[in-house]
Backbone as CSV, one residue per row, in Angstrom:
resi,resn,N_x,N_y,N_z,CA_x,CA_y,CA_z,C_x,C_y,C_z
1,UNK,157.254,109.391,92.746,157.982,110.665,92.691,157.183,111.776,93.359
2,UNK,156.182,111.670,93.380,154.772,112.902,93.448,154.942,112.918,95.457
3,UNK,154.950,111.227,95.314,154.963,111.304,96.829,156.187,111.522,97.806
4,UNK,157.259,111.316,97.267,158.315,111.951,97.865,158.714,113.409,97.844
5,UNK,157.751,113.981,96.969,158.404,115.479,97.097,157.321,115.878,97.903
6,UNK,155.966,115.198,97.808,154.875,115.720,98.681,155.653,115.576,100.471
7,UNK,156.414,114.460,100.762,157.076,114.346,102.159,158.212,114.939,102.248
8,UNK,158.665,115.357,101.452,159.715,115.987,101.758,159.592,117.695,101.912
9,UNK,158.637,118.379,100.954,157.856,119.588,101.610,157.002,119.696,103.082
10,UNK,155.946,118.305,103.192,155.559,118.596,104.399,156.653,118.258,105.234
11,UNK,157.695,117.754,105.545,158.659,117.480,106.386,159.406,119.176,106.589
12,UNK,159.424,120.114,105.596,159.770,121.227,105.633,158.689,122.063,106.172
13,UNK,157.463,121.925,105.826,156.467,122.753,106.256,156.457,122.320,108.229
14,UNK,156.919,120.943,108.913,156.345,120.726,110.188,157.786,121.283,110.922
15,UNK,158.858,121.579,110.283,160.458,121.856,110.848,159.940,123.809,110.731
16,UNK,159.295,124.157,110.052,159.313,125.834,109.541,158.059,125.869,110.969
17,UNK,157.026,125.140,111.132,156.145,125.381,111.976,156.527,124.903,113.691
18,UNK,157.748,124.160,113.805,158.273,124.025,115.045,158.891,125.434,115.565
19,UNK,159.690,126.109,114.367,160.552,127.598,114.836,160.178,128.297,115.178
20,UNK,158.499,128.403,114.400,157.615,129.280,115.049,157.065,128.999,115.883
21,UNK,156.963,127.847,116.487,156.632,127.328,118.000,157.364,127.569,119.133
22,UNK,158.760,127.288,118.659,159.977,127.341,119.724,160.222,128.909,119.621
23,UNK,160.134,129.705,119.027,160.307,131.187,119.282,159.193,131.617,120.155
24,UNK,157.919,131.538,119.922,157.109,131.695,120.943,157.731,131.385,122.366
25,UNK,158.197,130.176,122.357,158.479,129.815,124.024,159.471,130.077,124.529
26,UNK,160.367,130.922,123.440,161.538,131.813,123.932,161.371,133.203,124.328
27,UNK,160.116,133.272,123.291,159.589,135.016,123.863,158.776,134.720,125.449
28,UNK,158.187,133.768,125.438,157.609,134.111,126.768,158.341,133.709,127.934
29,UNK,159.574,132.358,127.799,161.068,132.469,128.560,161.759,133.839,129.293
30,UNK,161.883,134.556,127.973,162.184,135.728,128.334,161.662,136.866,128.979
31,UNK,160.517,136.559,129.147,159.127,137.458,129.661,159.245,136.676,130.904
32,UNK,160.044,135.781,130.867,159.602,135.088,132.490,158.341,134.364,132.715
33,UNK,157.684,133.720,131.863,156.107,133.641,132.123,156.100,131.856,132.611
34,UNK,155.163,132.052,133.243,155.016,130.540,133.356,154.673,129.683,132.363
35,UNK,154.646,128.601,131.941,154.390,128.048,130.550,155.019,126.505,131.153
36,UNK,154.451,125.640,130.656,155.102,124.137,130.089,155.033,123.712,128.897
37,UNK,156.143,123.022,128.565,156.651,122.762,127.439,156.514,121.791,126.875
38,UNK,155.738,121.060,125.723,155.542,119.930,125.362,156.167,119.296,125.096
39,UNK,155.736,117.610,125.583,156.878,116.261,125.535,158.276,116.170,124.786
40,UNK,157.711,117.235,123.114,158.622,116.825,122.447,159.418,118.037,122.497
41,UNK,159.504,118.664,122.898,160.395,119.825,122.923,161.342,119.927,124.399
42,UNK,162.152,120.536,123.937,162.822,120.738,125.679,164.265,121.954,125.078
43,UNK,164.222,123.143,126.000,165.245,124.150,125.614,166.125,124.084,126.894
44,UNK,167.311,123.954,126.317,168.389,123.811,127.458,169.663,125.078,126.976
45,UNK,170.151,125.626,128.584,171.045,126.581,127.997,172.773,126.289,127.855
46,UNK,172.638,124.685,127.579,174.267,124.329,127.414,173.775,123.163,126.356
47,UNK,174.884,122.554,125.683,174.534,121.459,125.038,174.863,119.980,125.618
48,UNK,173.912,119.208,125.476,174.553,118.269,126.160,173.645,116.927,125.614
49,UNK,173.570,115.872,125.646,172.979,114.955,125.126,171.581,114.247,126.241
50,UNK,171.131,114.885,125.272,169.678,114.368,125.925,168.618,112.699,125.263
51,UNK,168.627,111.790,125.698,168.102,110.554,125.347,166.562,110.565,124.940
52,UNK,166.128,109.942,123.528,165.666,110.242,122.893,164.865,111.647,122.095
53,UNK,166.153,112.447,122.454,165.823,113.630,122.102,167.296,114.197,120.623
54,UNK,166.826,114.618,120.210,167.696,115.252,118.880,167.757,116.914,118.626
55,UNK,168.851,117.539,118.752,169.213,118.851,118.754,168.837,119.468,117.238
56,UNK,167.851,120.290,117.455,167.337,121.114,116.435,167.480,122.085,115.582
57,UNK,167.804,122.853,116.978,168.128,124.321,115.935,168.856,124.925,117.832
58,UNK,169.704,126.360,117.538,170.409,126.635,118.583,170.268,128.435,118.226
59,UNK,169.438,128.577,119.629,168.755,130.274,119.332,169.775,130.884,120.206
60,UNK,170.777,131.826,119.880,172.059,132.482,120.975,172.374,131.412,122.099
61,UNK,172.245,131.093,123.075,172.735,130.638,124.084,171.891,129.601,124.481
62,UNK,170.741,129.249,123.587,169.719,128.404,123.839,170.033,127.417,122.927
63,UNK,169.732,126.043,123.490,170.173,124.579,122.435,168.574,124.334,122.556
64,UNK,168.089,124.170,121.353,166.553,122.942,121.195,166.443,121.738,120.687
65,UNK,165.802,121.005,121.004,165.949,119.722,121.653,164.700,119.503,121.013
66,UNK,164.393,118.433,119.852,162.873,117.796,119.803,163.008,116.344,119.654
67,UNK,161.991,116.114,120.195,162.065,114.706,119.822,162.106,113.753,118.911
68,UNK,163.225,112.855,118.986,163.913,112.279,118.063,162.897,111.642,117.059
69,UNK,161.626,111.334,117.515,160.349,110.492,116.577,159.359,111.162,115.902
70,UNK,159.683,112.431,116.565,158.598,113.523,116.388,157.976,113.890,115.438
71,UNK,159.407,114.417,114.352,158.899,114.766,113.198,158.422,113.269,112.348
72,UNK,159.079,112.333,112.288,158.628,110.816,112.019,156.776,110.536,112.363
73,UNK,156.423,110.961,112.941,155.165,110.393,113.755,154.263,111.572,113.082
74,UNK,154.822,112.481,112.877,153.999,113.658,112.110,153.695,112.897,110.664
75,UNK,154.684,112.936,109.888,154.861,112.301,108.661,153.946,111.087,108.485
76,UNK,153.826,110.101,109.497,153.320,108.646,109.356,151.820,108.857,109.306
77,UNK,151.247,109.967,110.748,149.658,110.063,110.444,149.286,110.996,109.189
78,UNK,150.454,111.776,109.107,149.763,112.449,107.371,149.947,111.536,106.190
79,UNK,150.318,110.637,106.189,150.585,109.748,105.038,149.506,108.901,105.226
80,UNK,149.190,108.218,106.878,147.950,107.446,107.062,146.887,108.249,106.585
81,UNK,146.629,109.781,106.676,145.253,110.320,106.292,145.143,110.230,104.802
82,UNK,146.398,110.139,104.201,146.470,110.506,102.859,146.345,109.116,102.250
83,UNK,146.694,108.334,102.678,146.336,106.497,102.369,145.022,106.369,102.157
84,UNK,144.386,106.827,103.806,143.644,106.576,103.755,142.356,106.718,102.755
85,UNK,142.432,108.423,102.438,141.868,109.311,101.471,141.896,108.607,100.073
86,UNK,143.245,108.134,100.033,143.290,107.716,98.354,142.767,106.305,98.305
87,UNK,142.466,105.385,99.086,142.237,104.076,99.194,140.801,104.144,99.150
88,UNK,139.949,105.770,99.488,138.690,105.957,99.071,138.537,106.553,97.724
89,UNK,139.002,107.277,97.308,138.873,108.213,96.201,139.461,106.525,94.827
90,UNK,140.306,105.159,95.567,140.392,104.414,94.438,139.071,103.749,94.207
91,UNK,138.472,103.650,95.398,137.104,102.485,95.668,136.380,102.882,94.950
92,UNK,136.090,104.627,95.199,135.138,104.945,95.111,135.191,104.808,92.810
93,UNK,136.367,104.860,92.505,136.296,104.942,91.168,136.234,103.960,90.697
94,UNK,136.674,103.008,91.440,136.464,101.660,91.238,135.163,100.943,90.861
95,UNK,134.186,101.600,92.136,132.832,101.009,91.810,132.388,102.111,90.696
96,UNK,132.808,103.050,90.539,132.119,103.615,89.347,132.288,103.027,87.733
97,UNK,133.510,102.573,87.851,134.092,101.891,86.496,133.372,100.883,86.398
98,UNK,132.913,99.754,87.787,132.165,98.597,87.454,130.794,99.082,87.049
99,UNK,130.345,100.355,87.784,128.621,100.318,87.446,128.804,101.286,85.757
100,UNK,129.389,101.939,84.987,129.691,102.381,84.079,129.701,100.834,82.995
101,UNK,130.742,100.034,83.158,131.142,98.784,82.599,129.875,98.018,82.818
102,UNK,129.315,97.496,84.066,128.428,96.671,84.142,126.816,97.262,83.311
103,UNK,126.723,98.684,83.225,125.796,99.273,82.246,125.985,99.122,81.020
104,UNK,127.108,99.428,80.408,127.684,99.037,78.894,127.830,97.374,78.521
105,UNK,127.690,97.078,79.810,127.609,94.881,79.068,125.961,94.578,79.136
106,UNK,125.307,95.035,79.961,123.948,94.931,79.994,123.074,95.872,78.833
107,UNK,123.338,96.579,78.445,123.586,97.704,77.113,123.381,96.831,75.991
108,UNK,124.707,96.174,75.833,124.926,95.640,75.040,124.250,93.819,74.685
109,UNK,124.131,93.316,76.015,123.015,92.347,76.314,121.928,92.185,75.595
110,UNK,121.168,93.764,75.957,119.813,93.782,75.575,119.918,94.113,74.111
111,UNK,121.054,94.392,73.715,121.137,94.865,72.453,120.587,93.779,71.098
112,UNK,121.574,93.094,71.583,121.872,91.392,71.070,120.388,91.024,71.655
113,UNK,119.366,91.304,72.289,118.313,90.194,72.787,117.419,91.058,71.673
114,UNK,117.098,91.850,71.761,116.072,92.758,70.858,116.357,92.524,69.328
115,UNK,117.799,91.891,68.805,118.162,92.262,67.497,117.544,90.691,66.874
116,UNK,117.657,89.878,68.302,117.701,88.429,68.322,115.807,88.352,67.980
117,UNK,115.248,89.103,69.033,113.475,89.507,68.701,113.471,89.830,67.386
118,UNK,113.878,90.792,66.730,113.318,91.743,65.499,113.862,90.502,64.429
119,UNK,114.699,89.134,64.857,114.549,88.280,63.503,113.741,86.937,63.301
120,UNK,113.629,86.645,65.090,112.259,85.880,65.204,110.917,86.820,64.407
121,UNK,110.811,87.973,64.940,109.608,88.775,63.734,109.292,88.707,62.945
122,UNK,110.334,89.228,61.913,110.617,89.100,60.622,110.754,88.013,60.472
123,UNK,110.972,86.868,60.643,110.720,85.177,60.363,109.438,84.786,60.410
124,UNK,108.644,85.122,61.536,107.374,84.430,62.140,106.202,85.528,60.906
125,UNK,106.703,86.702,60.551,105.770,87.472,60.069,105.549,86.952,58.838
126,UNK,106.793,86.652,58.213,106.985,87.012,56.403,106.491,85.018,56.161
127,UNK,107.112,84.226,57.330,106.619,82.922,57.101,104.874,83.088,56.953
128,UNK,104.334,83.669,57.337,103.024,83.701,57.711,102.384,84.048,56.280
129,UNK,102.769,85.216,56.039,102.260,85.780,54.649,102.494,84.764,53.386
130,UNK,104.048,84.296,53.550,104.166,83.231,52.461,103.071,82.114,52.483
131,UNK,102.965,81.847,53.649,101.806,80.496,53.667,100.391,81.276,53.236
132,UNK,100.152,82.735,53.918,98.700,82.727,53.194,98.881,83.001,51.530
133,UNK,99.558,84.066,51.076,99.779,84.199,50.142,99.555,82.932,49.136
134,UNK,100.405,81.719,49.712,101.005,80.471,48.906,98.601,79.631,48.368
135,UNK,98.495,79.697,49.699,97.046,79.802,49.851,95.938,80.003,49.056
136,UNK,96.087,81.289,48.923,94.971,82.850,48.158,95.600,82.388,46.720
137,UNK,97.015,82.362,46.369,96.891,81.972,44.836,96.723,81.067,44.363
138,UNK,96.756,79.751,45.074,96.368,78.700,44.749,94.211,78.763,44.562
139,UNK,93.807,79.541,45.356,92.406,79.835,45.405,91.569,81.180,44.360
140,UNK,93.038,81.133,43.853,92.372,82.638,42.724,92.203,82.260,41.530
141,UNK,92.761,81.048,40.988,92.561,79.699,40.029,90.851,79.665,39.865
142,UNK,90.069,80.028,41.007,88.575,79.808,41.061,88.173,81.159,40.655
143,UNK,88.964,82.298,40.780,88.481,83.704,40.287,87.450,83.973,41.210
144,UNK,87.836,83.292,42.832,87.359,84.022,43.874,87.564,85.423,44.162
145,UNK,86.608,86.593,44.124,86.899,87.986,44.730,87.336,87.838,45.394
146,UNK,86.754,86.925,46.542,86.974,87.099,48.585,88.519,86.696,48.466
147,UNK,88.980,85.511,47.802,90.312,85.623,47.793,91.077,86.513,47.705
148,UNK,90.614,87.093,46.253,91.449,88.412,45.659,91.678,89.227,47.030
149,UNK,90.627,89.601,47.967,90.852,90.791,48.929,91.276,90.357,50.180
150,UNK,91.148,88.823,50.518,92.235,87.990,51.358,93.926,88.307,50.523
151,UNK,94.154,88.218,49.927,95.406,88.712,49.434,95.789,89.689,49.548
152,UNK,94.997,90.893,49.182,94.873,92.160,49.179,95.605,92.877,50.442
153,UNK,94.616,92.570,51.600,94.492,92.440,52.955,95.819,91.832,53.772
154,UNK,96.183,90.704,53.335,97.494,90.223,53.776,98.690,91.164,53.297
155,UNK,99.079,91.496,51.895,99.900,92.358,51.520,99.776,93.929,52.532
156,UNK,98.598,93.901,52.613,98.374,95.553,53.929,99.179,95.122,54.940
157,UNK,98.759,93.885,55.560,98.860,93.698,56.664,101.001,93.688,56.808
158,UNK,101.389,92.787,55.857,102.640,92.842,55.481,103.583,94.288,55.779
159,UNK,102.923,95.152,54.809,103.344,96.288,54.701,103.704,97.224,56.475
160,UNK,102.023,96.895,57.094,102.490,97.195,58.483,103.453,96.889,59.140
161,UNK,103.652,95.795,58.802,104.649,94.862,59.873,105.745,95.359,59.571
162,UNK,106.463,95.352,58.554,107.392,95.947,58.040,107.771,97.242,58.378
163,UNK,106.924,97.911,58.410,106.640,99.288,58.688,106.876,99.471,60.456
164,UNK,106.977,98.838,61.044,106.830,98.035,62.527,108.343,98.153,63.014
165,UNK,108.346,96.701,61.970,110.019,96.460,61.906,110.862,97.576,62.251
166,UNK,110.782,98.103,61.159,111.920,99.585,60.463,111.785,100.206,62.090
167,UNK,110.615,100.565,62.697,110.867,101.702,63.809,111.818,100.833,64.857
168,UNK,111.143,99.082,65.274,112.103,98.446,65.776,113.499,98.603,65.980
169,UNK,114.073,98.283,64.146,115.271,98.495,63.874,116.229,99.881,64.900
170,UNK,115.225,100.945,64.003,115.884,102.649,64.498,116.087,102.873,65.844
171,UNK,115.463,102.236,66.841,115.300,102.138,68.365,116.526,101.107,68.862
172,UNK,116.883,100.380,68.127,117.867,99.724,68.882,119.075,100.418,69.438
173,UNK,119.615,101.239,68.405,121.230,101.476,68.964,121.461,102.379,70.048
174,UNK,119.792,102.841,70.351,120.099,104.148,71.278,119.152,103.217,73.323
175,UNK,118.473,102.300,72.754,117.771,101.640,74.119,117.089,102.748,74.873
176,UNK,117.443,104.011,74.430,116.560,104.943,75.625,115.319,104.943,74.704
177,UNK,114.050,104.315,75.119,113.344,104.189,74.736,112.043,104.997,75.386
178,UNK,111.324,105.772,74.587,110.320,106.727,75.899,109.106,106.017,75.887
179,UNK,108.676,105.839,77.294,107.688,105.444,77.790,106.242,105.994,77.855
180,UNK,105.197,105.390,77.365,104.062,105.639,77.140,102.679,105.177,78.229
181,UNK,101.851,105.810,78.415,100.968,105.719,79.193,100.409,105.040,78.593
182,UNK,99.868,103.460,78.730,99.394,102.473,77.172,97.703,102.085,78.350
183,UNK,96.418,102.783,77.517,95.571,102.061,78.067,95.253,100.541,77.046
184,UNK,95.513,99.537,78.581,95.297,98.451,77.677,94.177,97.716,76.934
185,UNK,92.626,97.683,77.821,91.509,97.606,76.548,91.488,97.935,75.683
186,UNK,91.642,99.643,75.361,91.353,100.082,74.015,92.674,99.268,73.428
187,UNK,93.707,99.539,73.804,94.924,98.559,73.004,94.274,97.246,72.038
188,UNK,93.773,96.170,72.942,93.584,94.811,72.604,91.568,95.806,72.004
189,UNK,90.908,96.418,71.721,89.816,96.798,71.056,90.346,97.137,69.661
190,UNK,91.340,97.741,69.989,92.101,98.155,68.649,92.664,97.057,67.756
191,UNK,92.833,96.221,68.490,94.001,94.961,67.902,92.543,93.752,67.330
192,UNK,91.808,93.634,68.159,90.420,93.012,67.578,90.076,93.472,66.347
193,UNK,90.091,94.455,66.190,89.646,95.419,65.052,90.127,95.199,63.878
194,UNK,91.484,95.216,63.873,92.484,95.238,63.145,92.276,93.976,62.387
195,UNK,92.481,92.950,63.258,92.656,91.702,62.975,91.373,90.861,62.726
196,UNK,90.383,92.077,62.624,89.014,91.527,62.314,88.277,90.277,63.030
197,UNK,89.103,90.014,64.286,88.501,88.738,65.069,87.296,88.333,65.547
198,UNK,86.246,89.510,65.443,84.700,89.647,65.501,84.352,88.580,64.394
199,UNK,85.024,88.674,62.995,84.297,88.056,62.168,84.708,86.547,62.253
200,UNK,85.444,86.027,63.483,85.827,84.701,63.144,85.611,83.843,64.415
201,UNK,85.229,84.452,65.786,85.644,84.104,66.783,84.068,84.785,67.692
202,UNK,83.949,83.783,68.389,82.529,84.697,69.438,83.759,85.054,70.340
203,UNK,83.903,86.355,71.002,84.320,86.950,71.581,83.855,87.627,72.576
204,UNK,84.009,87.157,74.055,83.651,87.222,75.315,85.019,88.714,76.294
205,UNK,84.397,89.806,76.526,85.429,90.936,76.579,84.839,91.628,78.189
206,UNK,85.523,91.025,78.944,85.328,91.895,79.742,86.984,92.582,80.788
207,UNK,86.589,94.089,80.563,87.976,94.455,80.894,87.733,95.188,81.458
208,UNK,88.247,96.158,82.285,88.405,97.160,83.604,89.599,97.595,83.120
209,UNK,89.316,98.851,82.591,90.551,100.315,82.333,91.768,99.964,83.468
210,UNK,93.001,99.523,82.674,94.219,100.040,83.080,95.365,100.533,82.438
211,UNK,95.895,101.007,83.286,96.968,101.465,82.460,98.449,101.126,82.551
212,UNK,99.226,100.927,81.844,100.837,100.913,81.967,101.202,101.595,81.238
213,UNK,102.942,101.666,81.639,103.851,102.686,81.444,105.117,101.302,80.491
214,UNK,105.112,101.727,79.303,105.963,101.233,78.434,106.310,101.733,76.904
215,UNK,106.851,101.405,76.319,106.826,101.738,74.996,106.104,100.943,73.947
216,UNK,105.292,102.217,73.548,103.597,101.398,73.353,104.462,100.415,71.840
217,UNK,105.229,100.707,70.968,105.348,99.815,69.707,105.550,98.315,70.437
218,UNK,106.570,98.383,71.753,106.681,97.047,72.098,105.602,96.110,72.650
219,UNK,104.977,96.880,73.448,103.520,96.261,73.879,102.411,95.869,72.524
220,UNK,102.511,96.867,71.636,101.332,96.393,70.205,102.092,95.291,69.762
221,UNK,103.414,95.139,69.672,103.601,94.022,69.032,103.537,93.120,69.981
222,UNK,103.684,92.802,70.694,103.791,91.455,72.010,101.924,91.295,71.549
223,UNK,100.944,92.100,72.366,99.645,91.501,71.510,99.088,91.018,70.847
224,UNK,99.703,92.021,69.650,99.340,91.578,67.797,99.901,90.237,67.946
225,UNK,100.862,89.844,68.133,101.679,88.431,68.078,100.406,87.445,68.789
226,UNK,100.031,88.080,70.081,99.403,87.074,70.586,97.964,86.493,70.105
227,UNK,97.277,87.647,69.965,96.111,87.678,69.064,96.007,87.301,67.694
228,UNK,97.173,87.330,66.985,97.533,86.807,65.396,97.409,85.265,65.735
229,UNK,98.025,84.797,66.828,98.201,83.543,67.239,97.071,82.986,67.332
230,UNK,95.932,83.395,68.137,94.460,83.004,68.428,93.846,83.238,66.813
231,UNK,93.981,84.428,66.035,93.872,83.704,64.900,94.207,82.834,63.750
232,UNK,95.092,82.222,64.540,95.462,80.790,63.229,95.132,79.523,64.221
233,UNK,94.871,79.632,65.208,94.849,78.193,65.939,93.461,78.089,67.047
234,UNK,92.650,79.327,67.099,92.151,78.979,67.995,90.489,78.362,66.959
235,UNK,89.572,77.817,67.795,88.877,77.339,67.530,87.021,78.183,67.491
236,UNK,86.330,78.380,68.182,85.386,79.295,68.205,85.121,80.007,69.192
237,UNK,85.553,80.057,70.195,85.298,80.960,71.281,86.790,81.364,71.880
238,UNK,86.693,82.805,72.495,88.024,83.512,73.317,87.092,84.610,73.884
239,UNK,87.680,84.271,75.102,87.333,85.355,76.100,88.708,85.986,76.829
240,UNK,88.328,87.190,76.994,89.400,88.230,77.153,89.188,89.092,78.753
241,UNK,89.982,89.056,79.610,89.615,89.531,80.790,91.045,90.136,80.920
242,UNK,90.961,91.798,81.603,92.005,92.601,82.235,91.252,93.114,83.544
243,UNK,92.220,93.630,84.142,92.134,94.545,85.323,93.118,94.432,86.396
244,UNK,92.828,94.903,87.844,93.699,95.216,88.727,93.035,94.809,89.881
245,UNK,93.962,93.848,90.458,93.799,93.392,91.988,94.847,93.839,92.415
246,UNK,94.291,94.826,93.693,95.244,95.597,94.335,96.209,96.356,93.699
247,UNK,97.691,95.731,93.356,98.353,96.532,92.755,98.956,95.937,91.893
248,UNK,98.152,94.289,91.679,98.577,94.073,90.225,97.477,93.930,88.893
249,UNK,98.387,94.476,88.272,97.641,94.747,86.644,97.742,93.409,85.798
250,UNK,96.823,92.613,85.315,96.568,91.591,84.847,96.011,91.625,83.319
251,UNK,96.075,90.878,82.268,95.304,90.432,80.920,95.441,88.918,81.198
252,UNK,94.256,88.232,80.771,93.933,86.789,80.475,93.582,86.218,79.346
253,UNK,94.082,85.922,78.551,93.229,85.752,77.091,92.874,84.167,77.037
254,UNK,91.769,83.867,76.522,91.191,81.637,76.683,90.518,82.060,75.412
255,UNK,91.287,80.627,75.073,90.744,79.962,73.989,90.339,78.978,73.380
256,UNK,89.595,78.295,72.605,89.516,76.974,72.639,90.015,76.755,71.514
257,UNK,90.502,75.316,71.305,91.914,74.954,70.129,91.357,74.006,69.093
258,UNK,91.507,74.822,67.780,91.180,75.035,66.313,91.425,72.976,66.289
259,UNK,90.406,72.179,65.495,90.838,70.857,65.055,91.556,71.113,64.259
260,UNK,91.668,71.903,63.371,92.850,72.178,62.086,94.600,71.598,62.697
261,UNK,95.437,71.477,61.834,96.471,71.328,62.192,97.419,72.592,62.549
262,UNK,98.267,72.095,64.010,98.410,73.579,64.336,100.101,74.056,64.109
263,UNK,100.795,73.183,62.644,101.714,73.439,63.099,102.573,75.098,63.106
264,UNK,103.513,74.819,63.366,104.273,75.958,63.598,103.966,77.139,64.889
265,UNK,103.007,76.370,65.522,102.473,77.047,67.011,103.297,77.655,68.036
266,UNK,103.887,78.735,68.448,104.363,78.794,69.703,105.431,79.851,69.618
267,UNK,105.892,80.225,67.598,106.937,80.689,67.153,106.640,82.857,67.911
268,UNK,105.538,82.577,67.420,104.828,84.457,67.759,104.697,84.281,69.500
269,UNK,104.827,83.487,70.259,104.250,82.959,71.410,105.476,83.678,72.077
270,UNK,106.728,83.178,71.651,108.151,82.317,71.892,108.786,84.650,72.261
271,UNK,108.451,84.754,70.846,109.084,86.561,70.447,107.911,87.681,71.177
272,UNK,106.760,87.274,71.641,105.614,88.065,72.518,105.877,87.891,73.778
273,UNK,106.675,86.753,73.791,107.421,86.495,75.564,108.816,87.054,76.047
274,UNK,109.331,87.455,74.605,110.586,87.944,74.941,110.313,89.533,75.088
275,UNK,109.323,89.795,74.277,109.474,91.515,74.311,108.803,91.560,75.753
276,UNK,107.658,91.632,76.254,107.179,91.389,77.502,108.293,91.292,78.649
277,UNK,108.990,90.240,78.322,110.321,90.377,79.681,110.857,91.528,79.684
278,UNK,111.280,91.533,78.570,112.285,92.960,78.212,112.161,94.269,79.255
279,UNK,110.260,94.432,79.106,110.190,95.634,79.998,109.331,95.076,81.335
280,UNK,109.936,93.818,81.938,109.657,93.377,83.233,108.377,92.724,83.345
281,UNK,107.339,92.450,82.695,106.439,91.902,82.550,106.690,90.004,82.312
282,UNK,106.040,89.437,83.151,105.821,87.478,83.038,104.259,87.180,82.419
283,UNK,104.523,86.048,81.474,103.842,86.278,80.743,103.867,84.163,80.975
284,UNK,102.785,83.733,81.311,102.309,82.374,81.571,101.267,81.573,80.777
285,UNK,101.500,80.477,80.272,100.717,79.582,79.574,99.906,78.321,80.363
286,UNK,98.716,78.057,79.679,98.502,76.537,79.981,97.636,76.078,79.225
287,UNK,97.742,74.943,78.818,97.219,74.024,77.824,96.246,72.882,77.952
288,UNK,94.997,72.958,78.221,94.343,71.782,78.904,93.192,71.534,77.348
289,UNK,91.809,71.830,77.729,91.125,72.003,76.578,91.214,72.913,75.700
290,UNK,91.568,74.097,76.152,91.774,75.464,76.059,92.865,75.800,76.148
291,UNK,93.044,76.962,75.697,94.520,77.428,75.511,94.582,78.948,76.316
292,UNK,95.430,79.098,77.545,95.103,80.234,78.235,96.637,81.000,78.553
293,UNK,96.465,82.240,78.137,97.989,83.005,78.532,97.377,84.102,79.341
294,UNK,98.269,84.152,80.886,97.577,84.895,81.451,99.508,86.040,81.666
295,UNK,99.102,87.692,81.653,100.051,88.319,81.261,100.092,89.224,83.099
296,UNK,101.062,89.092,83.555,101.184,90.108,84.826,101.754,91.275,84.583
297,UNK,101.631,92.517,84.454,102.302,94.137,84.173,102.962,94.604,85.601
C-alpha cells in the first residue's frame, strides 16, 4: 500500500515538474530563442499523432507531446534506487539480527559451560574435604593435636572455597566480567603459601615477572586446582618455571608422581582446563616419570 501511493505521488511530482519544463520552452519559443528540445518532448502547433509519442497537456494553440515511456522509465530507475536502498537497509539488519542472536547463543553457551565448571568445583572440592575429613576423624581416636588442626585447617580451607563459589555463582548471569592485571609469580607464591607446599614438597621456583589480563578469581582458581592437585599426588620434588619468549607468556609446573594410590586424579585437572579455555588460554599435559602441565597465556 505504502508503495503505491509512494508511485503514484512521485508519478505526480515528475508530470508537475514536466509543466514547469515545458513552460520554460514556451517562454523562450516565444522569445524566439534558439533552444533544442529533448528526445522526450516535442511541441507542435496542430494536433496530430505522433509515434511513440503521447499528448500531454495543450498550452493555447500549442499541443505537447512526451514520450510515451518517459514517465515509465522515470518511475522504474526510482523504484530501482529505492530497491536497491531497501535490499541494503534489509542486509544490513539482517546481519545485525545474526550478530545480536549469534551473541545471545554464545551468551548463553558460556553460560551453561561456567555453570557446568562451578559443579565440577563444588564436586571435586567438597569430595576432597569429605575424604580428608573422613581421614582426621578416624585419626582423632589417637587424640592426635596435629590431626585436630589438620581438620581445623581443612574446614578453613572449605569455608574459602565456598566463599569462592558464591562470587562464581554472582558473576554468571551478567558474563561482563572485569579484567585484572594478574602478576603471575606472586599469584602461584601466594598459592604455595596457602597451600603450605614448602612443608611437603622440595620446591624448585624459578620465574620471570609476567603479567596477564583476566579475571583474577578465574585464574586463582584454575591454579589452586592445579597446585591442590600436586598436593595429593605428587611425590617429592616440583619445579615451577614462568616467563616470556617473545610474545608468549608461559607457566610449567613438573612433578614427580606420589607411590600412594592416585585415585580420583584428573577431576581438578579436567575444571582448571575448562576455566583456562574460557579466557583463551591452552593448557597441556604429559605423563612420563613425571607429571608436567605446561600453561600458554
Amino acid at each position: 500500500m505504502i508503495n503505491l501511493i509512494f508511485i503514484f505521488s512521485y508519478k505526480i511530482e515528475i508530470e508537475e515538474q514536466l509543466k514547469k519544463e515545458i513552460q520554460l520552452y514556451l517562454t523562450l519559443k516565444t522569445a524566439k530563442k534558439k533552444f533544442k528540445l529533448p528526445d522526450y518532448l516535442l511541441i507542435e502547433n496542430k494536433l496530430s499523432f505522433k509515434k511513440d509519442y503521447t499528448l500531454f497537456n495543450v498550452n493555447g494553440e500549442k499541443y505537447i507531446y512526451i514520450k510515451s515511456s518517459y514517465i515509465k522509465d522515470k518511475l522504474k530507475d526510482k523504484l530501482f534506487i529505492i530497491f536497491y536502498w531497501d535490499m541494503i537497509a534489509i542486509f544490513s539488519v539482517a546481519i545485525l539480527y545474526y550478530l545480536v542472536l549469534y551473541r545471545l547463543i554464545i551468551k548463553e553457551k558460556n553460560y551453561l559451560k561456567n555453570f557446568e565448571i562451578l559443579l565440577l568445583i563444588f564436586s571435586h572440592k567438597l569430595r576432597n574435604f569429605l575424604t580428608t575429613s573422613k581421614l582426621n576423624l578416624h585419626l582423632i581416636k589417637t587424640e592426635n593435636k596435629a590431626q585436630l588442626e589438620r581438620l581445623f585447617h581443612a574446614h578453613e580451607n572449605l569455608a574459602k572455597d565456598l566463599e569462592n563459589i558464591q562470587y562464581f555463582i554472582k558473576r554468571l548471569p551478567t558474563q561482563n566480567q572485569s579484567k585484572n592485571k594478574i602478576n603471575i609469580p606472586n599469584l602461584i607464591k601466594s598459592l604455595i603459601d596457602e597451600l603450605e607446599l614448602n612443608k611437603h614438597f622440595s620446591i624448585k621456583f624459578n620465574c620471570s615477572e609476567i603479567y596477564i589480563n583476566a579475571p583474577y578469581q578465574d585464574i586463582y582458581f584454575a591454579l589452586y586446582l592445579l597446585f591442590d592437585n600436586i598436593l595429593k599426588h605428587a611425590g617429592q620434588n616440583v619445579t615451577i618455571k614462568c616467563g616470556k619468549i617473545k610474545k608468549l607468556k608461559y607457566l610449567i609446573i613438573k612433578n614427580d608422581i606420589s607411590e600412594n594410590e592416585t585415585k580420583g586424579l584428573g577431576v581438578g585437572l579436567n575444571v582448571a582446563e575448562k576455566l583456562l579455555a574460557t579466557h583463551g588460554f591452552k593448557i597441556k599435559r604429559k605423563i612420563t616419570s613425571n607429571f608436567t602441565i605446561a600453561i600458554k597465556f
